[in-house]
Amino acid sequence: MKKQIPYKIYLSEKELPKKWLNLRAFMDKKPAPLLNPETLKPITEEELSKVFCTELARQEIDDTTPYIDIPEEIRNFYKMYRPAPLIRAYCLEKALGTPAKIYYKFEGNNTSGSHKLNSAIAQAYYAKKQGLKGVTTETGAGQWGTALSMACSYFGLECNVYMVKCSYEQKPFRREVMRTYGASVTPSPSETTAVGRKILEEFPGTTGSLGCAISEAVEAASKNPEYRYVLGSVLNQVLLHQSVIGLETKTALDKYKIKADIIIGCAGGGSNLGGLIAPFMVEKIKGKADYQIIAVEPASCPTLTRGKYAYDYCDTGKVCPIAKMYTLGNGYIPSSTHAGGLRYHGMTTTLSELYDQGLMEARSVEQTEVFSAAEQFARVEGILPAPESSHAIRVAIDEAMKCKETGEAKTIVFGLTGTGYFDMYAYKKFNDGEMSDYIPTEEDINKGLKSLPDIKA
Amino acid sequence: MKKQIPYKIYLSEKELPKKWLNLRAFMDKKPAPLLNPETLKPITEEELSKVFCTELARQEIDDTTPYIDIPEEIRNFYKMYRPAPLIRAYCLEKALGTPAKIYYKFEGNNTSGSHKLNSAIAQAYYAKKQGLKGVTTETGAGQWGTALSMACSYFGLECNVYMVKCSYEQKPFRREVMRTYGASVTPSPSETTAVGRKILEEFPGTTGSLGCAISEAVEAASKNPEYRYVLGSVLNQVLLHQSVIGLETKTALDKYKIKADIIIGCAGGGSNLGGLIAPFMVEKIKGKADYQIIAVEPASCPTLTRGKYAYDYCDTGKVCPIAKMYTLGNGYIPSSTHAGGLRYHGMTTTLSELYDQGLMEARSVEQTEVFSAAEQFARVEGILPAPESSHAIRVAIDEAMKCKETGEAKTIVFGLTGTGYFDMYAYKKFNDGEMSDYIPTEEDINKGLKSLPDIKA
């Protein structure tokens, strides 16, 4: 007999993962290696170690080890806010009148308000272990910066955050959270770095971008040998750490003998989606089970749906390694939408390769329909979702409504990456009926793609 | 052998309480009955039913039924965000170097950000069941208003919230959350009620008070027969609903054979503390176990520590029932501190009576030492606490440090009622070193006490 399925499935501490899953190790055709921006050759662990901690540089390169131990110190920190519950959306199902069964993995039950803490604590741990004094980073929506502040405070590391200027201004309370955890926060572009000054000169009045903030954070770290740079998305190491999301989800589903049909996640740099789908994708690659996997991105920054699979710079300043990825071009400037965490021109190499192989799909959605889904979800499920997460809600609802038409009782699992408590400025715009949609024209897209460097594999 | 104690104890759905605990039913000497403000006689269920839903009026009066069934609809809603975890503060203990064992019951894992949802959903349920169209209420810090908005949205009720003006201005995003859940929010005092207009005339420029907002909400409800008034604290019915906090806590402790020595909670109107201590106080009254129970209040609004046990009006407009309680006088105007939820002149009758009988203690603490505890807690335990909750943290840390001196390994349990995500204005003041303390002078206190009506039992 099947166990009765509770509203929320919490794993016990014993059931929590002890190893991260390295998805790349299971891929027949691997993602293309990162290139050194100076030599255009595959970057080595040694070269990467100038930017990242040594252990993280190792993880970044490693595409063969299938599972990597999670150090005990990190597992202990995870215990403070994990397991994240897998929630059955009984109330949403009822409101929609759908035969579909909807589950969501809720990663917002921590002060950073998102899944970002899963990688932040790992990156802070390795920095501390290496004897470093501090780290620099960038943050878009502010969730990564908050997560890193918390992690650094826990291990006694200094934390300097470059925050994309439009978020810095829209979310003053986000920066206060970071300050409360002892971090210093600088709006980007800033006068504190050469690249920041250059961008300010070229584009006075710019509200910044993730690509630019990354360049500033990398430059700031490179000036101090006791510092390293850390990043909350896009990188392979981040996907590795975020695999705890998928591993917990899979364990919870298996425990109740639930087979997912569709797995949905929002995709900015790909950190959440890459983590969520990891163990499912392994089964799919091995031919053990089939899953429909959907990446959801904003129509205003349609990396997968309208971008190109090509080598590109990860940052505006072109100081970071070059990645082969789906990209709109490093010069693409997304319009100032409210899902700050999804305004990145590229997509992590692993997801790009999986998408290119046809192992996952992508959809783009407009922000008013996203907020409409967010409001509907909040009112019946209680949780006020982050704008980024609401992209996944939108498509989950769409898929559930398709089931209503066809009468299919599919099992839909989506990643609810975080809460929207610091996004009330965006909700206010929506509540006031003042939110509009931004869909880039062909010209906008082509302009971005023209910034792609001419690099062949 | 004792089971190993996890970082977080989550009860299973089966272990969740099916009945609320009515603490008054276990008291030998009961709290004094509420009086009708017109007749000065004990108020009847019928009279109360003009203000409250009938079932809630019944619960308000009932001081004999020990346990009251939680309707299934409410239990289903509880399942969306409960059980609240009981968390072992391993990291805080380590940081303090104390032999004490510290646990906290964390009620902040829901969008309202606090325990208030436990009673909001009950009150909305009974209003809906009675066929009402909507409810009115007041909110101080905004947590109760948010909770009620969520509950009303769930049951399809209208929700009109009078928000204390200083909070309305300090916390613009709180009101956006309420609006997202479909509530209408009015700053209090307002021009929409007679009592509001009167107060504005007498005290132009006032930033409002809970007592005044209550009067406005009651007046607004009384104008519409399809509306009733609901309240988030102070009332007996609220303590009844909040007993889920204590019941879950007790079940979790018993499951791991943990005996608490000290139980600590912040006390504004008393809703959280009354709920948290309920099952423990029953054991204490019965002589089955002893517990040191500590109510923590702000030095700026020292109801228990400097107030008087007397009959007093619960609201500024004197339209609500009169209660015998510890009070600073209905005319007491607390200084504009950052713990908006603890700025109430009185204390729920049950806790007042228990305090008077010597069954619990009270301490008052200053806000800078409260925020200092909040910061310390956040940095090691991850959770960013609400200013109100941080009062309990302050005393929990103080008690743990006493244990360090004496070498005693006491078990301390405190209520972490909510998160501070919407209190970043206050944290900013603290981060900027611009927070000061307000301790009322003897003259301030006496001025408040002079507003006490001359009513004998």
mmCIF file of N, CA, C and O in Angstrom, chain A residues 6-8 10 13 76 79-83 91 109-111 150 153-154 170 173 175-177 179-182 375 378-384 421-422 424-425 427-428 431-432, chain B residues 6-8 10 13 76 79-83 91 109-111 150 153-154 170 173 175-177 179-182 375 378-384 421-422 424-425 427-428 431-432:
data_model
loop_
_atom_site.group_PDB
_atom_site.id
_atom_site.type_symbol
_atom_site.label_atom_id
_atom_site.label_comp_id
_atom_site.label_asym_id
_atom_site.label_seq_id
_atom_site.Cartn_x
_atom_site.Cartn_y
_atom_site.Cartn_z
ATOM 1 N N PRO A 6 1.887 13.362 2.724
ATOM 2 C CA PRO A 6 1.613 14.549 3.544
ATOM 3 C C PRO A 6 1.685 15.837 2.717
ATOM 4 O O PRO A 6 2.163 15.815 1.582
ATOM 5 N N TYR A 7 1.199 16.920 3.286
ATOM 6 C CA TYR A 7 1.315 18.214 2.621
ATOM 7 C C TYR A 7 2.776 18.539 2.355
ATOM 8 O O TYR A 7 3.130 19.038 1.308
ATOM 9 N N LYS A 8 3.589 18.264 3.366
ATOM 10 C CA LYS A 8 5.003 18.592 3.224
ATOM 11 C C LYS A 8 5.831 17.370 3.572
ATOM 12 O O LYS A 8 5.629 16.775 4.634
ATOM 13 N N TYR A 10 9.257 16.178 4.749
ATOM 14 C CA TYR A 10 10.551 16.555 5.322
ATOM 15 C C TYR A 10 11.369 15.287 5.485
ATOM 16 O O TYR A 10 10.922 14.352 6.144
ATOM 17 N N GLU A 13 17.267 13.878 9.220
ATOM 18 C CA GLU A 13 18.686 14.232 9.033
ATOM 19 C C GLU A 13 19.483 13.077 8.430
ATOM 20 O O GLU A 13 20.408 13.290 7.658
ATOM 21 N N ASN A 76 26.720 20.136 8.563
ATOM 22 C CA ASN A 76 26.163 20.687 9.811
ATOM 23 C C ASN A 76 25.438 22.009 9.568
ATOM 24 O O ASN A 76 24.394 22.260 10.144
ATOM 25 N N LYS A 79 22.145 21.458 8.059
ATOM 26 C CA LYS A 79 21.128 20.996 9.022
ATOM 27 C C LYS A 79 20.375 22.154 9.664
ATOM 28 O O LYS A 79 19.291 21.970 10.199
ATOM 29 N N MET A 80 20.979 23.346 9.637
ATOM 30 C CA MET A 80 20.296 24.492 10.246
ATOM 31 C C MET A 80 19.087 24.924 9.428
ATOM 32 O O MET A 80 18.149 25.499 9.966
ATOM 33 N N TYR A 81 19.105 24.704 8.129
ATOM 34 C CA TYR A 81 17.951 25.164 7.324
ATOM 35 C C TYR A 81 17.439 24.117 6.354
ATOM 36 O O TYR A 81 16.442 24.333 5.672
ATOM 37 N N ARG A 82 18.097 23.007 6.266
ATOM 38 C CA ARG A 82 17.643 21.905 5.441
ATOM 39 C C ARG A 82 17.168 20.766 6.338
ATOM 40 O O ARG A 82 17.506 20.753 7.499
ATOM 41 N N PRO A 83 16.434 19.769 5.862
ATOM 42 C CA PRO A 83 16.005 19.634 4.486
ATOM 43 C C PRO A 83 15.007 20.730 4.119
ATOM 44 O O PRO A 83 14.275 21.211 4.967
ATOM 45 N N CYS A 91 -3.734 22.762 -2.398
ATOM 46 C CA CYS A 91 -4.654 23.901 -2.524
ATOM 47 C C CYS A 91 -4.611 24.496 -3.927
ATOM 48 O O CYS A 91 -5.640 24.887 -4.470
ATOM 49 N N ASN A 109 13.054 28.723 2.890
ATOM 50 C CA ASN A 109 13.000 28.737 4.360
ATOM 51 C C ASN A 109 14.336 29.039 5.011
ATOM 52 O O ASN A 109 14.789 28.311 5.897
ATOM 53 N N ASN A 110 14.969 30.106 4.582
ATOM 54 C CA ASN A 110 16.191 30.539 5.260
ATOM 55 C C ASN A 110 16.322 32.027 5.010
ATOM 56 O O ASN A 110 15.674 32.579 4.110
ATOM 57 N N THR A 111 17.157 32.699 5.805
ATOM 58 C CA THR A 111 17.180 34.155 5.754
ATOM 59 C C THR A 111 17.631 34.703 4.404
ATOM 60 O O THR A 111 17.190 35.765 3.987
ATOM 61 N N MET A 150 25.763 35.608 4.938
ATOM 62 C CA MET A 150 25.459 34.683 6.031
ATOM 63 C C MET A 150 26.554 33.640 6.186
ATOM 64 O O MET A 150 26.994 33.334 7.295
ATOM 65 N N SER A 153 29.770 35.225 7.526
ATOM 66 C CA SER A 153 29.624 35.555 8.938
ATOM 67 C C SER A 153 29.792 34.296 9.781
ATOM 68 O O SER A 153 30.422 34.302 10.833
ATOM 69 N N TYR A 154 29.256 33.189 9.284
ATOM 70 C CA TYR A 154 29.336 31.916 10.015
ATOM 71 C C TYR A 154 30.781 31.449 10.171
ATOM 72 O O TYR A 154 31.171 30.956 11.213
ATOM 73 N N GLN A 170 16.498 49.537 -5.759
ATOM 74 C CA GLN A 170 15.140 49.012 -5.572
ATOM 75 C C GLN A 170 14.998 48.252 -4.266
ATOM 76 O O GLN A 170 13.898 48.067 -3.763
ATOM 77 N N PHE A 173 16.568 47.286 1.593
ATOM 78 C CA PHE A 173 16.553 46.435 2.779
ATOM 79 C C PHE A 173 17.391 45.178 2.593
ATOM 80 O O PHE A 173 17.897 44.609 3.556
ATOM 81 N N ARG A 175 20.283 45.206 1.199
ATOM 82 C CA ARG A 175 21.654 45.540 1.595
ATOM 83 C C ARG A 175 21.777 45.653 3.109
ATOM 84 O O ARG A 175 22.835 45.374 3.678
ATOM 85 N N GLU A 176 20.682 46.013 3.789
ATOM 86 C CA GLU A 176 20.751 46.056 5.257
ATOM 87 C C GLU A 176 20.886 44.647 5.842
ATOM 88 O O GLU A 176 21.544 44.463 6.852
ATOM 89 N N VAL A 177 20.246 43.678 5.211
ATOM 90 C CA VAL A 177 20.416 42.297 5.676
ATOM 91 C C VAL A 177 21.887 41.916 5.549
ATOM 92 O O VAL A 177 22.496 41.398 6.483
ATOM 93 N N ARG A 179 24.463 43.867 5.491
ATOM 94 C CA ARG A 179 25.245 44.612 6.496
ATOM 95 C C ARG A 179 25.079 43.987 7.879
ATOM 96 O O ARG A 179 26.023 43.932 8.667
ATOM 97 N N THR A 180 23.858 43.541 8.182
ATOM 98 C CA THR A 180 23.615 42.914 9.484
ATOM 99 C C THR A 180 24.503 41.684 9.649
ATOM 100 O O THR A 180 24.966 41.377 10.746
ATOM 101 N N TYR A 181 24.769 41.009 8.542
ATOM 102 C CA TYR A 181 25.661 39.847 8.591
ATOM 103 C C TYR A 181 27.121 40.259 8.401
ATOM 104 O O TYR A 181 27.987 39.421 8.194
ATOM 105 N N GLY A 182 27.361 41.574 8.428
ATOM 106 C CA GLY A 182 28.745 42.042 8.448
ATOM 107 C C GLY A 182 29.391 42.275 7.096
ATOM 108 O O GLY A 182 30.590 42.557 7.020
ATOM 109 N N GLU A 375 0.751 35.790 -7.758
ATOM 110 C CA GLU A 375 -0.340 36.203 -6.886
ATOM 111 C C GLU A 375 -1.310 35.050 -6.640
ATOM 112 O O GLU A 375 -1.713 34.793 -5.504
ATOM 113 N N ALA A 378 0.355 32.610 -4.270
ATOM 114 C CA ALA A 378 0.453 33.136 -2.903
ATOM 115 C C ALA A 378 -0.885 33.022 -2.182
ATOM 116 O O ALA A 378 -0.946 32.634 -1.017
ATOM 117 N N ARG A 379 -1.945 33.353 -2.887
ATOM 118 C CA ARG A 379 -3.247 33.391 -2.232
ATOM 119 C C ARG A 379 -3.761 32.019 -1.828
ATOM 120 O O ARG A 379 -4.516 31.914 -0.864
ATOM 121 N N VAL A 380 -3.383 30.976 -2.536
ATOM 122 C CA VAL A 380 -3.862 29.649 -2.127
ATOM 123 C C VAL A 380 -2.821 28.811 -1.389
ATOM 124 O O VAL A 380 -3.166 28.025 -0.517
ATOM 125 N N GLU A 381 -1.553 28.999 -1.710
ATOM 126 C CA GLU A 381 -0.527 28.180 -1.060
ATOM 127 C C GLU A 381 0.166 28.910 0.093
ATOM 128 O O GLU A 381 0.998 28.329 0.788
ATOM 129 N N GLY A 382 -0.157 30.193 0.258
ATOM 130 C CA GLY A 382 0.376 30.910 1.413
ATOM 131 C C GLY A 382 1.725 31.565 1.174
ATOM 132 O O GLY A 382 1.949 32.681 1.594
ATOM 133 N N ILE A 383 2.602 30.895 0.471
ATOM 134 C CA ILE A 383 3.963 31.419 0.296
ATOM 135 C C ILE A 383 4.009 32.523 -0.763
ATOM 136 O O ILE A 383 3.491 32.361 -1.853
ATOM 137 N N LEU A 384 4.643 33.635 -0.413
ATOM 138 C CA LEU A 384 4.827 34.740 -1.354
ATOM 139 C C LEU A 384 6.119 34.487 -2.134
ATOM 140 O O LEU A 384 7.208 34.630 -1.584
ATOM 141 N N TYR A 421 9.954 38.418 -0.268
ATOM 142 C CA TYR A 421 9.789 39.437 0.775
ATOM 143 C C TYR A 421 10.545 40.728 0.465
ATOM 144 O O TYR A 421 10.185 41.794 0.950
ATOM 145 N N PHE A 422 11.618 40.614 -0.306
ATOM 146 C CA PHE A 422 12.388 41.812 -0.628
ATOM 147 C C PHE A 422 12.086 42.304 -2.046
ATOM 148 O O PHE A 422 12.820 43.105 -2.604
ATOM 149 N N MET A 424 8.949 43.522 -2.845
ATOM 150 C CA MET A 424 7.631 44.135 -2.743
ATOM 151 C C MET A 424 7.498 45.379 -3.614
ATOM 152 O O MET A 424 6.401 45.800 -3.951
ATOM 153 N N TYR A 425 8.643 45.945 -4.001
ATOM 154 C CA TYR A 425 8.609 47.051 -4.949
ATOM 155 C C TYR A 425 8.010 46.555 -6.265
ATOM 156 O O TYR A 425 7.150 47.219 -6.870
ATOM 157 N N TYR A 427 6.099 43.833 -6.612
ATOM 158 C CA TYR A 427 4.691 43.488 -6.350
ATOM 159 C C TYR A 427 3.827 44.751 -6.332
ATOM 160 O O TYR A 427 2.691 44.741 -6.777
ATOM 161 N N LYS A 428 4.380 45.825 -5.774
ATOM 162 C CA LYS A 428 3.624 47.088 -5.737
ATOM 163 C C LYS A 428 3.286 47.531 -7.166
ATOM 164 O O LYS A 428 2.149 47.898 -7.459
ATOM 165 N N ASN A 431 0.575 45.299 -8.249
ATOM 166 C CA ASN A 431 -0.677 45.628 -7.553
ATOM 167 C C ASN A 431 -1.292 46.922 -8.087
ATOM 168 O O ASN A 431 -2.511 47.059 -8.137
ATOM 169 N N ASP A 432 -0.422 47.857 -8.447
ATOM 170 C CA ASP A 432 -0.905 49.151 -8.939
ATOM 171 C C ASP A 432 -1.244 49.123 -10.427
ATOM 172 O O ASP A 432 -1.631 50.150 -10.992
ATOM 173 N N PRO B 6 18.212 15.879 16.832
ATOM 174 C CA PRO B 6 18.567 16.554 15.581
ATOM 175 C C PRO B 6 18.607 18.068 15.753
ATOM 176 O O PRO B 6 18.156 18.602 16.763
ATOM 177 N N TYR B 7 19.176 18.756 14.769
ATOM 178 C CA TYR B 7 19.188 20.214 14.797
ATOM 179 C C TYR B 7 17.764 20.747 14.861
ATOM 180 O O TYR B 7 17.479 21.689 15.585
ATOM 181 N N LYS B 8 16.913 20.129 14.069
ATOM 182 C CA LYS B 8 15.532 20.610 14.026
ATOM 183 C C LYS B 8 14.604 19.434 14.235
ATOM 184 O O LYS B 8 14.738 18.424 13.544
ATOM 185 N N TYR B 10 11.062 18.153 13.627
ATOM 186 C CA TYR B 10 9.795 18.340 12.924
ATOM 187 C C TYR B 10 8.875 17.195 13.317
ATOM 188 O O TYR B 10 9.231 16.033 13.146
ATOM 189 N N GLU B 13 2.784 14.819 10.465
ATOM 190 C CA GLU B 13 1.408 15.330 10.456
ATOM 191 C C GLU B 13 0.544 14.626 11.491
ATOM 192 O O GLU B 13 -0.348 15.231 12.078
ATOM 193 N N ASN B 76 -6.052 21.504 8.113
ATOM 194 C CA ASN B 76 -5.489 21.399 6.764
ATOM 195 C C ASN B 76 -4.652 22.621 6.413
ATOM 196 O O ASN B 76 -3.589 22.509 5.802
ATOM 197 N N LYS B 79 -1.386 22.524 8.078
ATOM 198 C CA LYS B 79 -0.429 21.602 7.453
ATOM 199 C C LYS B 79 0.404 22.286 6.372
ATOM 200 O O LYS B 79 1.462 21.790 5.994
ATOM 201 N N MET B 80 -0.099 23.415 5.857
ATOM 202 C CA MET B 80 0.674 24.117 4.823
ATOM 203 C C MET B 80 1.926 24.761 5.390
ATOM 204 O O MET B 80 2.896 24.971 4.666
ATOM 205 N N TYR B 81 1.914 25.133 6.657
ATOM 206 C CA TYR B 81 3.121 25.796 7.190
ATOM 207 C C TYR B 81 3.569 25.234 8.537
ATOM 208 O O TYR B 81 4.596 25.645 9.070
ATOM 209 N N ARG B 82 2.815 24.325 9.092
ATOM 210 C CA ARG B 82 3.199 23.685 10.322
ATOM 211 C C ARG B 82 3.563 22.229 10.026
ATOM 212 O O ARG B 82 3.196 21.729 8.968
ATOM 213 N N PRO B 83 4.200 21.478 10.901
ATOM 214 C CA PRO B 83 4.656 21.927 12.206
ATOM 215 C C PRO B 83 5.755 22.978 12.085
ATOM 216 O O PRO B 83 6.526 22.961 11.124
ATOM 217 N N CYS B 91 24.710 26.072 17.398
ATOM 218 C CA CYS B 91 25.735 27.063 17.038
ATOM 219 C C CYS B 91 25.780 28.215 18.038
ATOM 220 O O CYS B 91 26.851 28.710 18.375
ATOM 221 N N ASN B 109 8.391 30.500 9.728
ATOM 222 C CA ASN B 109 8.421 29.865 8.404
ATOM 223 C C ASN B 109 7.104 29.967 7.634
ATOM 224 O O ASN B 109 6.569 28.972 7.151
ATOM 225 N N ASN B 110 6.568 31.158 7.549
ATOM 226 C CA ASN B 110 5.384 31.354 6.714
ATOM 227 C C ASN B 110 5.389 32.813 6.286
ATOM 228 O O ASN B 110 6.089 33.633 6.871
ATOM 229 N N THR B 111 4.602 33.130 5.270
ATOM 230 C CA THR B 111 4.706 34.465 4.677
ATOM 231 C C THR B 111 4.337 35.585 5.643
ATOM 232 O O THR B 111 4.874 36.694 5.546
ATOM 233 N N MET B 150 -3.710 36.852 4.604
ATOM 234 C CA MET B 150 -3.510 35.516 4.028
ATOM 235 C C MET B 150 -4.697 34.618 4.330
ATOM 236 O O MET B 150 -5.186 33.890 3.463
ATOM 237 N N SER B 153 -7.801 35.716 2.358
ATOM 238 C CA SER B 153 -7.647 35.378 0.946
ATOM 239 C C SER B 153 -7.923 33.894 0.743
ATOM 240 O O SER B 153 -8.571 33.487 -0.219
ATOM 241 N N TYR B 154 -7.490 33.086 1.688
ATOM 242 C CA TYR B 154 -7.684 31.629 1.591
ATOM 243 C C TYR B 154 -9.170 31.263 1.628
ATOM 244 O O TYR B 154 -9.623 30.390 0.907
ATOM 245 N N GLN B 170 6.930 53.219 8.296
ATOM 246 C CA GLN B 170 8.240 52.554 8.395
ATOM 247 C C GLN B 170 8.298 51.286 7.551
ATOM 248 O O GLN B 170 9.375 50.811 7.210
ATOM 249 N N PHE B 173 6.514 47.991 2.678
ATOM 250 C CA PHE B 173 6.439 46.710 1.983
ATOM 251 C C PHE B 173 5.487 45.746 2.690
ATOM 252 O O PHE B 173 4.923 44.858 2.068
ATOM 253 N N ARG B 175 2.642 46.614 3.851
ATOM 254 C CA ARG B 175 1.299 46.842 3.332
ATOM 255 C C ARG B 175 1.155 46.297 1.916
ATOM 256 O O ARG B 175 0.076 45.886 1.518
ATOM 257 N N GLU B 176 2.261 46.228 1.157
ATOM 258 C CA GLU B 176 2.180 45.625 -0.180
ATOM 259 C C GLU B 176 1.912 44.131 -0.085
ATOM 260 O O GLU B 176 1.213 43.571 -0.926
ATOM 261 N N VAL B 177 2.486 43.485 0.926
ATOM 262 C CA VAL B 177 2.189 42.055 1.100
ATOM 263 C C VAL B 177 0.693 41.898 1.350
ATOM 264 O O VAL B 177 0.019 41.075 0.729
ATOM 265 N N ARG B 179 -1.714 43.885 0.501
ATOM 266 C CA ARG B 179 -2.451 44.175 -0.738
ATOM 267 C C ARG B 179 -2.357 43.001 -1.712
ATOM 268 O O ARG B 179 -3.322 42.682 -2.405
ATOM 269 N N THR B 180 -1.194 42.364 -1.761
ATOM 270 C CA THR B 180 -1.041 41.215 -2.655
ATOM 271 C C THR B 180 -2.032 40.112 -2.275
ATOM 272 O O THR B 180 -2.537 39.408 -3.131
ATOM 273 N N TYR B 181 -2.325 40.020 -1.002
ATOM 274 C CA TYR B 181 -3.315 39.036 -0.545
ATOM 275 C C TYR B 181 -4.727 39.623 -0.585
ATOM 276 O O TYR B 181 -5.664 39.029 -0.050
ATOM 277 N N GLY B 182 -4.866 40.792 -1.193
ATOM 278 C CA GLY B 182 -6.202 41.322 -1.452
ATOM 279 C C GLY B 182 -6.800 42.174 -0.345
ATOM 280 O O GLY B 182 -7.970 42.567 -0.427
ATOM 281 N N GLU B 375 21.462 40.436 16.420
ATOM 282 C CA GLU B 375 22.580 40.339 15.473
ATOM 283 C C GLU B 375 23.443 39.114 15.776
ATOM 284 O O GLU B 375 23.803 38.351 14.872
ATOM 285 N N ALA B 378 21.510 36.034 14.681
ATOM 286 C CA ALA B 378 21.428 35.910 13.228
ATOM 287 C C ALA B 378 22.739 35.392 12.648
ATOM 288 O O ALA B 378 22.748 34.531 11.775
ATOM 289 N N ARG B 379 23.847 35.904 13.163
ATOM 290 C CA ARG B 379 25.133 35.555 12.583
ATOM 291 C C ARG B 379 25.524 34.100 12.821
ATOM 292 O O ARG B 379 26.246 33.524 12.024
ATOM 293 N N VAL B 380 25.062 33.513 13.925
ATOM 294 C CA VAL B 380 25.427 32.110 14.152
ATOM 295 C C VAL B 380 24.312 31.129 13.826
ATOM 296 O O VAL B 380 24.566 30.007 13.403
ATOM 297 N N GLU B 381 23.068 31.526 14.009
ATOM 298 C CA GLU B 381 21.954 30.597 13.766
ATOM 299 C C GLU B 381 21.308 30.805 12.396
ATOM 300 O O GLU B 381 20.412 30.058 12.007
ATOM 301 N N GLY B 382 21.740 31.850 11.687
ATOM 302 C CA GLY B 382 21.237 32.044 10.327
ATOM 303 C C GLY B 382 19.952 32.845 10.239
ATOM 304 O O GLY B 382 19.810 33.669 9.360
ATOM 305 N N ILE B 383 19.037 32.630 11.141
ATOM 306 C CA ILE B 383 17.727 33.291 11.047
ATOM 307 C C ILE B 383 17.809 34.739 11.508
ATOM 308 O O ILE B 383 18.332 35.034 12.576
ATOM 309 N N LEU B 384 17.260 35.645 10.696
ATOM 310 C CA LEU B 384 17.199 37.064 11.047
ATOM 311 C C LEU B 384 15.902 37.284 11.841
ATOM 312 O O LEU B 384 14.816 37.261 11.270
ATOM 313 N N TYR B 421 12.376 40.309 8.364
ATOM 314 C CA TYR B 421 12.602 40.753 6.979
ATOM 315 C C TYR B 421 11.967 42.106 6.680
ATOM 316 O O TYR B 421 12.414 42.814 5.788
ATOM 317 N N PHE B 422 10.908 42.437 7.389
ATOM 318 C CA PHE B 422 10.259 43.723 7.142
ATOM 319 C C PHE B 422 10.632 44.753 8.205
ATOM 320 O O PHE B 422 9.979 45.769 8.355
ATOM 321 N N MET B 424 13.861 45.928 8.446
ATOM 322 C CA MET B 424 15.225 46.316 8.115
ATOM 323 C C MET B 424 15.484 47.802 8.368
ATOM 324 O O MET B 424 16.631 48.222 8.514
ATOM 325 N N TYR B 425 14.429 48.567 8.440
ATOM 326 C CA TYR B 425 14.571 49.970 8.814
ATOM 327 C C TYR B 425 15.155 50.050 10.226
ATOM 328 O O TYR B 425 16.080 50.834 10.504
ATOM 329 N N TYR B 427 16.820 47.588 11.754
ATOM 330 C CA TYR B 427 18.183 47.051 11.703
ATOM 331 C C TYR B 427 19.158 48.095 11.146
ATOM 332 O O TYR B 427 20.297 48.183 11.572
ATOM 333 N N LYS B 428 18.695 48.883 10.167
ATOM 334 C CA LYS B 428 19.554 49.919 9.598
ATOM 335 C C LYS B 428 19.953 50.916 10.690
ATOM 336 O O LYS B 428 21.124 51.277 10.819
ATOM 337 N N ASN B 431 22.492 49.139 12.690
ATOM 338 C CA ASN B 431 23.748 49.025 11.941
ATOM 339 C C ASN B 431 24.485 50.359 11.863
ATOM 340 O O ASN B 431 25.713 50.407 11.865
ATOM 341 N N ASP B 432 23.707 51.437 11.758
ATOM 342 C CA ASP B 432 24.303 52.773 11.642
ATOM 343 C C ASP B 432 24.683 53.365 13.006
ATOM 344 O O ASP B 432 25.158 54.490 13.074
#
